[in-house]
Coordinates of C-alpha atoms and ligand atoms in Angstrom, one line a residue:
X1 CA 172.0 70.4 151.4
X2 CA 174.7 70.8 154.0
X3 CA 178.3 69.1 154.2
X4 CA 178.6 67.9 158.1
X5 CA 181.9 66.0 157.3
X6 CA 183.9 69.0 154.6
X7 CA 182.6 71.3 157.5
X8 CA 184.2 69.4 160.1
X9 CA 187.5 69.3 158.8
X10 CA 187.4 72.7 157.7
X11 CA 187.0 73.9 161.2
X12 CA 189.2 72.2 162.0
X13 CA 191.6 73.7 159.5
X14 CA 191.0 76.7 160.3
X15 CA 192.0 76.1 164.2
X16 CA 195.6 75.6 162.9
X17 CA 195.4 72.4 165.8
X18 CA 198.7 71.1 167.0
X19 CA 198.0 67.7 165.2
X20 CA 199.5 65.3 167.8
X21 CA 197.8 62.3 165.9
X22 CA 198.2 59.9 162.5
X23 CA 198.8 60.8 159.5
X24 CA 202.4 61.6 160.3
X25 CA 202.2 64.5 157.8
X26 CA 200.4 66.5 160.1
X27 CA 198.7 68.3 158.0
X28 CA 201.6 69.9 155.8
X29 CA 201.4 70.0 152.1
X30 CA 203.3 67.2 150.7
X31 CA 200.9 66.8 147.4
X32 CA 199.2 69.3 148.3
X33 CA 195.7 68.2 149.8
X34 CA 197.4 67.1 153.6
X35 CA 195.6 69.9 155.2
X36 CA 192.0 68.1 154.8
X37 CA 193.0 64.6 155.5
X38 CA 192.7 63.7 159.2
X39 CA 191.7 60.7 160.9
X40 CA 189.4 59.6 163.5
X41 CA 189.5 62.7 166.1
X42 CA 186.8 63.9 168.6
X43 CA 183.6 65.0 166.7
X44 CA 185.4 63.6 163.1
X45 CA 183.0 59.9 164.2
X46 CA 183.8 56.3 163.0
X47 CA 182.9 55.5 160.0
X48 CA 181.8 51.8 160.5
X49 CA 180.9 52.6 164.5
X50 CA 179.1 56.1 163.9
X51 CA 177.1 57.4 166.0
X52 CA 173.5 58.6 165.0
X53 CA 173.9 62.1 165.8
X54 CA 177.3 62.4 164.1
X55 CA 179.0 63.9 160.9
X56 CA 179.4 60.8 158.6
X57 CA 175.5 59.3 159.7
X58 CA 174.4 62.6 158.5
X59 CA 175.9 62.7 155.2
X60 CA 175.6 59.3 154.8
X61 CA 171.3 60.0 155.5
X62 CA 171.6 62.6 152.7
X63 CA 173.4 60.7 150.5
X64 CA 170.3 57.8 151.2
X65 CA 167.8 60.4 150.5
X66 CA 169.3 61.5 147.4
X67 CA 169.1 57.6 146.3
X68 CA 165.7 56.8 147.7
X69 CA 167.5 54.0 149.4
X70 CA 166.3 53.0 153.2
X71 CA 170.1 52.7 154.3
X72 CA 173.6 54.0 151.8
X73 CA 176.9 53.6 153.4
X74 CA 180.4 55.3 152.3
X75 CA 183.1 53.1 151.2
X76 CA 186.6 54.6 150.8
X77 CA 187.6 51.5 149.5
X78 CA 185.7 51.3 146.5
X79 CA 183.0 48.8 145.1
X80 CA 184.9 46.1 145.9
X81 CA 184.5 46.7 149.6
X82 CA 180.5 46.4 148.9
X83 CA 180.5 43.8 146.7
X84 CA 182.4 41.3 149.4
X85 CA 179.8 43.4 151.7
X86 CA 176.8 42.1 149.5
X87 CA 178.4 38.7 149.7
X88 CA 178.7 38.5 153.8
X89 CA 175.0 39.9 154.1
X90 CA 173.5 36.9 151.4
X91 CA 175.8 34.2 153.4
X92 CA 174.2 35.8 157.0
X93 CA 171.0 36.4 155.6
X94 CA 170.6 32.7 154.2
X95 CA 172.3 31.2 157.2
X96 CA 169.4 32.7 159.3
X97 CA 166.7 31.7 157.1
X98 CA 168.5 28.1 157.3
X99 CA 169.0 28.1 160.7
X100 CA 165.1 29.2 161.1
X101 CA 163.7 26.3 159.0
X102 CA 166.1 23.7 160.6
X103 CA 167.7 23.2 156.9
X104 CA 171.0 20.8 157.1
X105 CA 173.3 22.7 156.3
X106 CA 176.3 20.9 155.2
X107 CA 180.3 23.2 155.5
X108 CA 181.9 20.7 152.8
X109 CA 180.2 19.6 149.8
X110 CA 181.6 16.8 147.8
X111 CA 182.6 18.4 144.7
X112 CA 181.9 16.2 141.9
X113 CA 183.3 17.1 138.7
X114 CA 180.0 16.5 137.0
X115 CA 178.5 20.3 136.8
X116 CA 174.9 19.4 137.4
X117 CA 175.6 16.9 140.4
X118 CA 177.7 19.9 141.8
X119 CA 175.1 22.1 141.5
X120 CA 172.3 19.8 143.3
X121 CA 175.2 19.6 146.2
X122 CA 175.4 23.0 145.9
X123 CA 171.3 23.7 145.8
X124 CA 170.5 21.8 148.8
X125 CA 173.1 22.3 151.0
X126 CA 175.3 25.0 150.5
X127 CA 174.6 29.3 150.3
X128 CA 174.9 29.6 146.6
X129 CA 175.0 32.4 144.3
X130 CA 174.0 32.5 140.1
X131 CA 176.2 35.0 138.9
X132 CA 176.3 36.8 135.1
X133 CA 179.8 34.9 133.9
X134 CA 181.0 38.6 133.1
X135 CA 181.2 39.8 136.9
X136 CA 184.4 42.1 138.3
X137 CA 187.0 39.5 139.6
X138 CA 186.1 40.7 143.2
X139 CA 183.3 38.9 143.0
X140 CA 184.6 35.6 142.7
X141 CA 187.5 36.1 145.3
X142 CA 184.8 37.8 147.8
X143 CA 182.8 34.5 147.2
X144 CA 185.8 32.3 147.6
X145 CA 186.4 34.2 151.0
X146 CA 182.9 34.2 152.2
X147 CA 182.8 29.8 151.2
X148 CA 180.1 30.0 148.7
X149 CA 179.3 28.2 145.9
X150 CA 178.5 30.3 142.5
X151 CA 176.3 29.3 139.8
X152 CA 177.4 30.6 136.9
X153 CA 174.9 32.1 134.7
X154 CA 176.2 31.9 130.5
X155 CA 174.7 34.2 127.6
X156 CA 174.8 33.3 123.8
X157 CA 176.9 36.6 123.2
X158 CA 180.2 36.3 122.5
X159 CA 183.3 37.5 124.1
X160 CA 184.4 38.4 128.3
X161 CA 182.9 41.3 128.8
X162 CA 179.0 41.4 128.5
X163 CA 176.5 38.7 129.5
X164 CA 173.1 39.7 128.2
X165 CA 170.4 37.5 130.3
X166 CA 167.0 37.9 130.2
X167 CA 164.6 37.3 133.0
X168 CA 163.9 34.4 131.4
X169 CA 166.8 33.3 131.0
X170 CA 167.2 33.7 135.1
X171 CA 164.3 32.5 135.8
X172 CA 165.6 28.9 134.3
X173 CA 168.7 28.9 135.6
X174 CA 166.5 30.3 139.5
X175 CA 164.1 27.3 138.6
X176 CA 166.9 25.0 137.8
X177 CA 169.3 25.7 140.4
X178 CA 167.4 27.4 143.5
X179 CA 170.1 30.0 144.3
X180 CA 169.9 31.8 147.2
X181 CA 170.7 34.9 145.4
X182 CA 171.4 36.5 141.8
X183 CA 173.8 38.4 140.9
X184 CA 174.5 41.0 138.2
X185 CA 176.5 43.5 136.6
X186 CA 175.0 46.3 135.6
X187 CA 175.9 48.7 133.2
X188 CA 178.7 46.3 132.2
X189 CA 182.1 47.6 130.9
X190 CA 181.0 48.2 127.3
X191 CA 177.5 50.1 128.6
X192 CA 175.2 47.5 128.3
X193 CA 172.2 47.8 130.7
X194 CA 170.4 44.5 132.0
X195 CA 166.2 44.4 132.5
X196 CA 166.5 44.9 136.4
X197 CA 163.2 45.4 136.5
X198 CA 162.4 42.6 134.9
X199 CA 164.8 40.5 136.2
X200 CA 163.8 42.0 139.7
X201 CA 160.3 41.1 139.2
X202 CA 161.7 37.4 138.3
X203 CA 163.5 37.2 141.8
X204 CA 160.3 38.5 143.7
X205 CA 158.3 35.6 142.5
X206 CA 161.1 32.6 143.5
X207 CA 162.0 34.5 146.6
X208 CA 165.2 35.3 145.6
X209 CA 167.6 37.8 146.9
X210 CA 168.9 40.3 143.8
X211 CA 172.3 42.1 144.0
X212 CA 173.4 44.4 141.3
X213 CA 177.2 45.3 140.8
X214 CA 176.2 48.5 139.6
X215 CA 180.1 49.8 139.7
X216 CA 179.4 51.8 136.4
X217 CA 176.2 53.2 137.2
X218 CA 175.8 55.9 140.2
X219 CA 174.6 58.3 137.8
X220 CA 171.7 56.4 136.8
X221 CA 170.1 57.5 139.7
X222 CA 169.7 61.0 137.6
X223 CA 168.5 59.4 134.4
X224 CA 164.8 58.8 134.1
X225 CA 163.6 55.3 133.1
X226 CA 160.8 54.5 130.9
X227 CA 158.2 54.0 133.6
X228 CA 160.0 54.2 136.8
X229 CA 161.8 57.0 139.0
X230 CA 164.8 56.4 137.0
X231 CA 167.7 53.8 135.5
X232 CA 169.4 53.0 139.3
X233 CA 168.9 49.3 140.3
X234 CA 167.6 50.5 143.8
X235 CA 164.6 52.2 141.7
X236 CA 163.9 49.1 139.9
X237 CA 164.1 46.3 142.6
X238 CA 167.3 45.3 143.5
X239 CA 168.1 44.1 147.2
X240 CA 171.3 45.5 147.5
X241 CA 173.7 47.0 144.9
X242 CA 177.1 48.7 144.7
X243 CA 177.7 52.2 143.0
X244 CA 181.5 53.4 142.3
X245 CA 180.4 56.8 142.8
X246 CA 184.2 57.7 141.6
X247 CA 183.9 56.1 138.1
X248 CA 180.7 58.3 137.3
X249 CA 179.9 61.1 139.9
X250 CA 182.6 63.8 141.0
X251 CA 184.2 61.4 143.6
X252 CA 187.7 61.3 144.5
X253 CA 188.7 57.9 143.6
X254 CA 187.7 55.1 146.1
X255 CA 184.9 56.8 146.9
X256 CA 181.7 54.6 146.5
X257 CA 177.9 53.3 147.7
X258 CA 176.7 49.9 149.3
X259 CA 172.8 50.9 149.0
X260 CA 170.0 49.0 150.6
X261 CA 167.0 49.6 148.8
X262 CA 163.6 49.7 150.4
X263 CA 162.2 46.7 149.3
X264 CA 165.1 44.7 150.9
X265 CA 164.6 42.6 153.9
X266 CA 165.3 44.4 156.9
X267 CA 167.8 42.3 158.1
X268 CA 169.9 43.6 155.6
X269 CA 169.6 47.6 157.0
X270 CA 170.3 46.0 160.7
X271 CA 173.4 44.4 159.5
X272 CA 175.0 46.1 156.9
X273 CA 177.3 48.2 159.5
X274 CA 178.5 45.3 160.8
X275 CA 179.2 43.3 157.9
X276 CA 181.2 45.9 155.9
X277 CA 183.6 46.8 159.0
X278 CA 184.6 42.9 158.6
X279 CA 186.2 43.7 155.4
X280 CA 187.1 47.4 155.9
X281 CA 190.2 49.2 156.9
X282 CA 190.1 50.7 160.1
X283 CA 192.2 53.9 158.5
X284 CA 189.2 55.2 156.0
X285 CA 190.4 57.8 153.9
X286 CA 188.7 61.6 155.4
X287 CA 189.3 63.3 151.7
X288 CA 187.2 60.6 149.9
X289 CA 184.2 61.2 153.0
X290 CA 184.7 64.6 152.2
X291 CA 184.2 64.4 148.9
X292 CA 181.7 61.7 149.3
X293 CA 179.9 64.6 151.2
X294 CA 180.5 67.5 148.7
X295 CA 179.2 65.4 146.0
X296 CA 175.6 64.9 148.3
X297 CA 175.8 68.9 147.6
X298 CA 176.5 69.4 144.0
X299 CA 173.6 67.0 143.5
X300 CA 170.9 68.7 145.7
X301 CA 172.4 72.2 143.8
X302 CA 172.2 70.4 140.1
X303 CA 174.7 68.3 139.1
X304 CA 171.4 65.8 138.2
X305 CA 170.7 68.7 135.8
X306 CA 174.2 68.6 134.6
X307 CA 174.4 64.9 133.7
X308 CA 170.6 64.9 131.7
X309 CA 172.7 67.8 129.6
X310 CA 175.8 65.7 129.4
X311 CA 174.1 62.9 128.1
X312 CA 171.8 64.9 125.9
X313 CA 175.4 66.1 124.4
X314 CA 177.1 62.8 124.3
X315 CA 173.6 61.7 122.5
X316 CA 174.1 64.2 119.9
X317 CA 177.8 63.4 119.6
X318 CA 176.6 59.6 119.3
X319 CA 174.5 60.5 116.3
X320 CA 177.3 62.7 114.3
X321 CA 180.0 60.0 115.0
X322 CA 177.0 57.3 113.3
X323 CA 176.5 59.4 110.4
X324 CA 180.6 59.9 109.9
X325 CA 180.5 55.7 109.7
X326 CA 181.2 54.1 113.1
X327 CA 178.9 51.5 114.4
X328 CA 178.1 52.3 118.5
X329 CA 177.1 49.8 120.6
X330 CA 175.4 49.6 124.6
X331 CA 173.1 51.8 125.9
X332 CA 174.0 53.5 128.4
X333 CA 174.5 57.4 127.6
X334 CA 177.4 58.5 129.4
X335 CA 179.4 55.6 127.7
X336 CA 180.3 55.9 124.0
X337 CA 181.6 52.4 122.8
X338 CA 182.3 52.4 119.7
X339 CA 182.9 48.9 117.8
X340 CA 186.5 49.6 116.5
X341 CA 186.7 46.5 114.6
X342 CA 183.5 47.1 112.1
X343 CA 185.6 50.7 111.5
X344 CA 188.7 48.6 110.3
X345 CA 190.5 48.9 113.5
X346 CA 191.3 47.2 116.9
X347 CA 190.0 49.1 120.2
X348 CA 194.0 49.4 121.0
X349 CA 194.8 51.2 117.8
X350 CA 192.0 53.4 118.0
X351 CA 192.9 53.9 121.4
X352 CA 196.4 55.1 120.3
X353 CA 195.2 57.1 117.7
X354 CA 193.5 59.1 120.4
X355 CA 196.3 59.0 122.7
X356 CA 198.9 60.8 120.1
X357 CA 196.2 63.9 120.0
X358 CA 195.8 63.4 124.1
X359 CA 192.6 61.8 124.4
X360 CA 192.8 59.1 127.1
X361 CA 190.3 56.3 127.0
X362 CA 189.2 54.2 129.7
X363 CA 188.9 50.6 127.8
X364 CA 189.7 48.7 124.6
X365 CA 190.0 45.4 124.0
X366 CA 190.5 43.7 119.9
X367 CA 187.3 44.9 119.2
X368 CA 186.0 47.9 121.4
X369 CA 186.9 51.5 122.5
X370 CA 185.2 52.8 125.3
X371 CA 185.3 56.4 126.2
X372 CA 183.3 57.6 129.4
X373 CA 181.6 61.2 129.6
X374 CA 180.8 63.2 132.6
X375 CA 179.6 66.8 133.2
X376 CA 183.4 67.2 133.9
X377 CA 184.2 67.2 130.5
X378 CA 183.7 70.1 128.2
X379 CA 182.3 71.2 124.9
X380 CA 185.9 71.6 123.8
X381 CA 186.5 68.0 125.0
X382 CA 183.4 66.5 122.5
X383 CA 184.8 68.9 119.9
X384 CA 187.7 67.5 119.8
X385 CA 187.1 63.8 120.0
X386 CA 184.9 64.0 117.1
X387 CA 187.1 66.0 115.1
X388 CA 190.1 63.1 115.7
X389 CA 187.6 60.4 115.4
X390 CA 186.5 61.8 111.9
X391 CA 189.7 62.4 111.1
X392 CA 190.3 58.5 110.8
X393 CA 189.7 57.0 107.3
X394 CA 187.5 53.9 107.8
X395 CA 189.0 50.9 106.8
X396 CA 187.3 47.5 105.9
X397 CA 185.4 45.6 108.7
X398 CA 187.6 43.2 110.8
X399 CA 185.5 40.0 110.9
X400 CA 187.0 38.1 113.6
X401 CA 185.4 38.2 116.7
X402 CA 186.0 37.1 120.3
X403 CA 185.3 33.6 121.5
X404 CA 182.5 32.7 123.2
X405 CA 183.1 31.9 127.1
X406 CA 182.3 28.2 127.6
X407 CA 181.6 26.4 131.0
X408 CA 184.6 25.7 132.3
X409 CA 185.2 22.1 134.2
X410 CA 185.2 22.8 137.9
X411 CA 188.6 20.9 138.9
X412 CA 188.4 22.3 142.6
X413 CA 186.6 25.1 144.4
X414 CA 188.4 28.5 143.7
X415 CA 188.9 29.0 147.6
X416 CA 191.0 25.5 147.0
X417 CA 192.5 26.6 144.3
X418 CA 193.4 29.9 145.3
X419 CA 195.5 28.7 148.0
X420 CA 197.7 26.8 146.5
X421 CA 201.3 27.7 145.3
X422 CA 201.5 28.3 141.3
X423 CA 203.3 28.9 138.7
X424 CA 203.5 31.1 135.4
X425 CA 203.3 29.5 131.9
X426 CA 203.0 30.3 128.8
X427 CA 199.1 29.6 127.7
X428 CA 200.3 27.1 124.7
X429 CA 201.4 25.2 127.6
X430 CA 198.5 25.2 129.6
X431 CA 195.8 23.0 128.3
X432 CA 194.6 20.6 131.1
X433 CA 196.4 22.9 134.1
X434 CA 194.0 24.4 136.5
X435 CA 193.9 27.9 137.0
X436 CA 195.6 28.8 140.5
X437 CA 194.8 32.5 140.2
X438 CA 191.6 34.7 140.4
X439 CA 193.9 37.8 139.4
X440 CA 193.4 38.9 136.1
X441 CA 194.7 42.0 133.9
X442 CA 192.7 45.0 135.1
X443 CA 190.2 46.4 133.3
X444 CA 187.9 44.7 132.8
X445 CA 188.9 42.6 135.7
X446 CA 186.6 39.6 134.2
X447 CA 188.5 36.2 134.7
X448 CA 188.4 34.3 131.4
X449 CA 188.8 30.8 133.6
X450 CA 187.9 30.9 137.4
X451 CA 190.8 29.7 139.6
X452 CA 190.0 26.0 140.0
X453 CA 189.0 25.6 136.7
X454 CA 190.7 23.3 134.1
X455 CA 192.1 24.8 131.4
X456 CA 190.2 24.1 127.5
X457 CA 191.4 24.9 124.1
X458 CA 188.8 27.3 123.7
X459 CA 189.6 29.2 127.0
X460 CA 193.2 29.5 125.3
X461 CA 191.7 30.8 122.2
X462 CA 190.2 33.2 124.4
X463 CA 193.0 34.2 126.5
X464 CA 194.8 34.3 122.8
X465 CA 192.0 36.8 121.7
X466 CA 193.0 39.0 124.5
X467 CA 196.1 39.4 124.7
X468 CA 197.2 37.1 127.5
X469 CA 200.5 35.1 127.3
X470 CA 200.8 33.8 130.3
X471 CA 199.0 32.4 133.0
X472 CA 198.9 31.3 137.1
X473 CA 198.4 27.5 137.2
X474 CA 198.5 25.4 140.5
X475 CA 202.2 23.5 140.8
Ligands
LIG1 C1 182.0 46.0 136.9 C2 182.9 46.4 138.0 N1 182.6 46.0 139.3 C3 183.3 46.3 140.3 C4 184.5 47.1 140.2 C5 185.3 47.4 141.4 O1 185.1 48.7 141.7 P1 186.1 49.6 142.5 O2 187.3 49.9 141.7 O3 185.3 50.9 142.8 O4 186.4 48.9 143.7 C6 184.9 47.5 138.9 C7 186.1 48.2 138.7 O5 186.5 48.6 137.6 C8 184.0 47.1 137.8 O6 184.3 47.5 136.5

């Protein structure tokens, strides 16, 4: 597969240029990658004004065909760019439909502090999104900025950071509430994988729109499923959905998908250009296209390969860690989380135990340890994370567990709430306040009270649970 954009700038390396343009580094080490990162020149293209013919539409067609999507576009910024992306498109896409069966549509609902009387306002008149209650905090921000109303979709399961739902379970809340779209994250932080098919299938029938935050999940793509191409959301019915290729693939960080899958309406493929340049910087970063681009060519030479061995490794690493005593949990197979606290432990001293023998994690919380695998790592790597993670004695089971998320009373909308002035206290203080900010400690990211919510003794049980002393309440 060729590499329009790395070849590009390589050329253009190789002309030793007098670089009378930004970055002011001009190309001299500094760090030491300078040389490669250049901005918009002649023949370098726009990234969110491309033309056809040019470098990034090219790599950006082999990244789609690698995907099987009908349109993929970069992002240097991250998920979070697509997500407020997949946000715009919904609001633009629903608007049309509005506009096209002379709906009312109504800029300012009343917002009634009675949940189900907020959500018929919000059914009839408004855009409105059901969203898993575990989704990244850019989501709520991206749909406080965008003006829509969000459903909130609750699981039995305890704790922040999964939100098992069932297509049933949608299909009430899509019966109940007639939300334009749904919305779900997919692997979640601790692995766990939602039915997308199913839940796809679900959406299909009630004509609604379904968008995946599938951050945690490029890789999928090279995974097969049970009776479809594979695990990616774009394979199993999603509209639209959002892959972090940095957090899974060999990305520089930043680097990430917005794909548009085939079986999305087409208005989404006309307008997706437009729609992410809203939110994007004009100054996209050239070493996260390039590698963006590079990556298109490990895969096509058998990096897909790689990751079916990885996980066939991690698999088997799963299994010996089982047998030595720890309890796994999610499924996804490039993720081990291991439940720390039925081992005696939290995820933070586990996490510490690992650290002292330089094993980095990516996540713990009071009761999990999450470790992520990639064909990056090496034999060596396994080897020694099993031999460390044997070599802690068990201890006996930590019974409590997190809270479970409640419904929080909607005080005021979060694009209300965000814009008012706040201040920091202490959480024993805060029963009643209403949360001012959507910022939360990062990861997971997952807000345990939306801004605009009033604060409940059992959201500061929760916010006890994890840590969290203090928080951003409006004046
Ligand atoms: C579930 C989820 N969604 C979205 C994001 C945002 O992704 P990015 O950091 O690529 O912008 C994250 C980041 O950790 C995430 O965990």
């Amino acid at each position: 597969m060729n590499t329009p954009i790395c070849d590009f700038v390589n050329e253009y390396c190789e002309k030793k240029a007098v670089r009378l343009h930004m970055p002011g580094h001009k190309g001299k080490t500094v760090i030491g990658p300078e040389a490669l990162d250049i901005t918009e020149i002649g023949g370098a293209d726009v990234l969110y004004e491309k033309d056809s013919t040019g470098i990034i539409a090219q790599s950006e067609r082999n990244a789609a065909g690698i995907f099987g999507t009908a349109k993929t576009l970069y992002s240097t910024e991250g998920s979070s760019l697509c997500i407020r992306t997949m946000l715009y498109l919904v609001k633009m896409y629903a608007m049309q439909k509005r506009r096209e069966t002379g709906l009312q549509f109504v800029e300012e609902a009343d917002y009634v502090k009675d949940r189900r009387q907020q959500e018929k306002h919000t059914v009839t008149r408004r855009v409105c999104i059901a969203a898993g209650r575990n989704a990244h905090k850019t989501f709520i921000t991206a749909a406080a900025l965008m003006d829509l109303d969000v459903i909130w979709m609750y699981s039995d399961q305890p704790g922040l950071v999964s939100c098992e739902l069932s297509p049933e379970r949608i299909e009430a809340y899509i019966q109940e509430t007639q939300p334009d779209a749904v919305y779900i994250t997919s692997p979640d932080y601790l692995g766990n994988i939602a039915d997308i098919r199913g839940i796809a299938e679900v959406c299909r029938r009630h004509k609604t729109l379904l968008l995946v935050d599938n951050a945690h999940g490029a890789y999928l793509k090279f995974i097969p499923g049970k009776d479809s191409l594979s695990l990616h959301p774009a394979d199993l019915g999603a509209d639209l959905c959002c892959d972090s290729a940095h957090k899974t693939l060999p990305v520089l960080t930043g680097g990430a998908y917005l794909h548009i899958s085939e079986n999305s309406p087409e208005f989404f493929r006309a307008q997706a250009e437009h729609a992410i340049k809203i939110f994007a910087s004009t100054s996209p970063s050239y070493l996260i296209l390039q590698s963006l681009d590079r990556a298109n060519q490990l895969i096509a030479d058998g990096f897909d390969t790689e990751i079916r061995e990885t996980a066939a490794r991690a698999e088997h690493l799963k299994e010996k860690l089982k047998e030595a005593g720890y309890c796994l949990t999610g499924m996804e197979v490039l993720k081990i989380t291991i439940d720390a606290a039925a081992y005696g432990y939290s995820g933070e001293e586990l996490a510490q135990i690992l650290e002292a023998h330089s094993i980095y994690s990516e996540f713990y919380d009071p009761e999990y340890l999450v470790l992520m695998i990639s064909p990056g790592n090496t034999s060596a790597d396994l080897d020694e994370l099993e031999r460390v993670l044997k070599s802690i004695r068990r201890r006996s089971n930590i019974h409590t567990r997190a809270p479970r998320l409640k419904p929080g009373e909607v005080a005021m909308r979060p694009q209300e709430a965000m814009l008012y002035p706040g201040e920091e206290i202490s959480i024993e203080e805060a029963e009643g306040r209403i949360l001012a900010s959507a910022d939360v400690a990062c990861p997971p990211a997952i807000p345990i009270v939306v801004c605009g919510e009033r604060i409940s003794r059992s959201a500061i049980e929760c916010f006890r649970y994890y840590g969290i002393h203090s928080i951003h309440v409006i004046k």
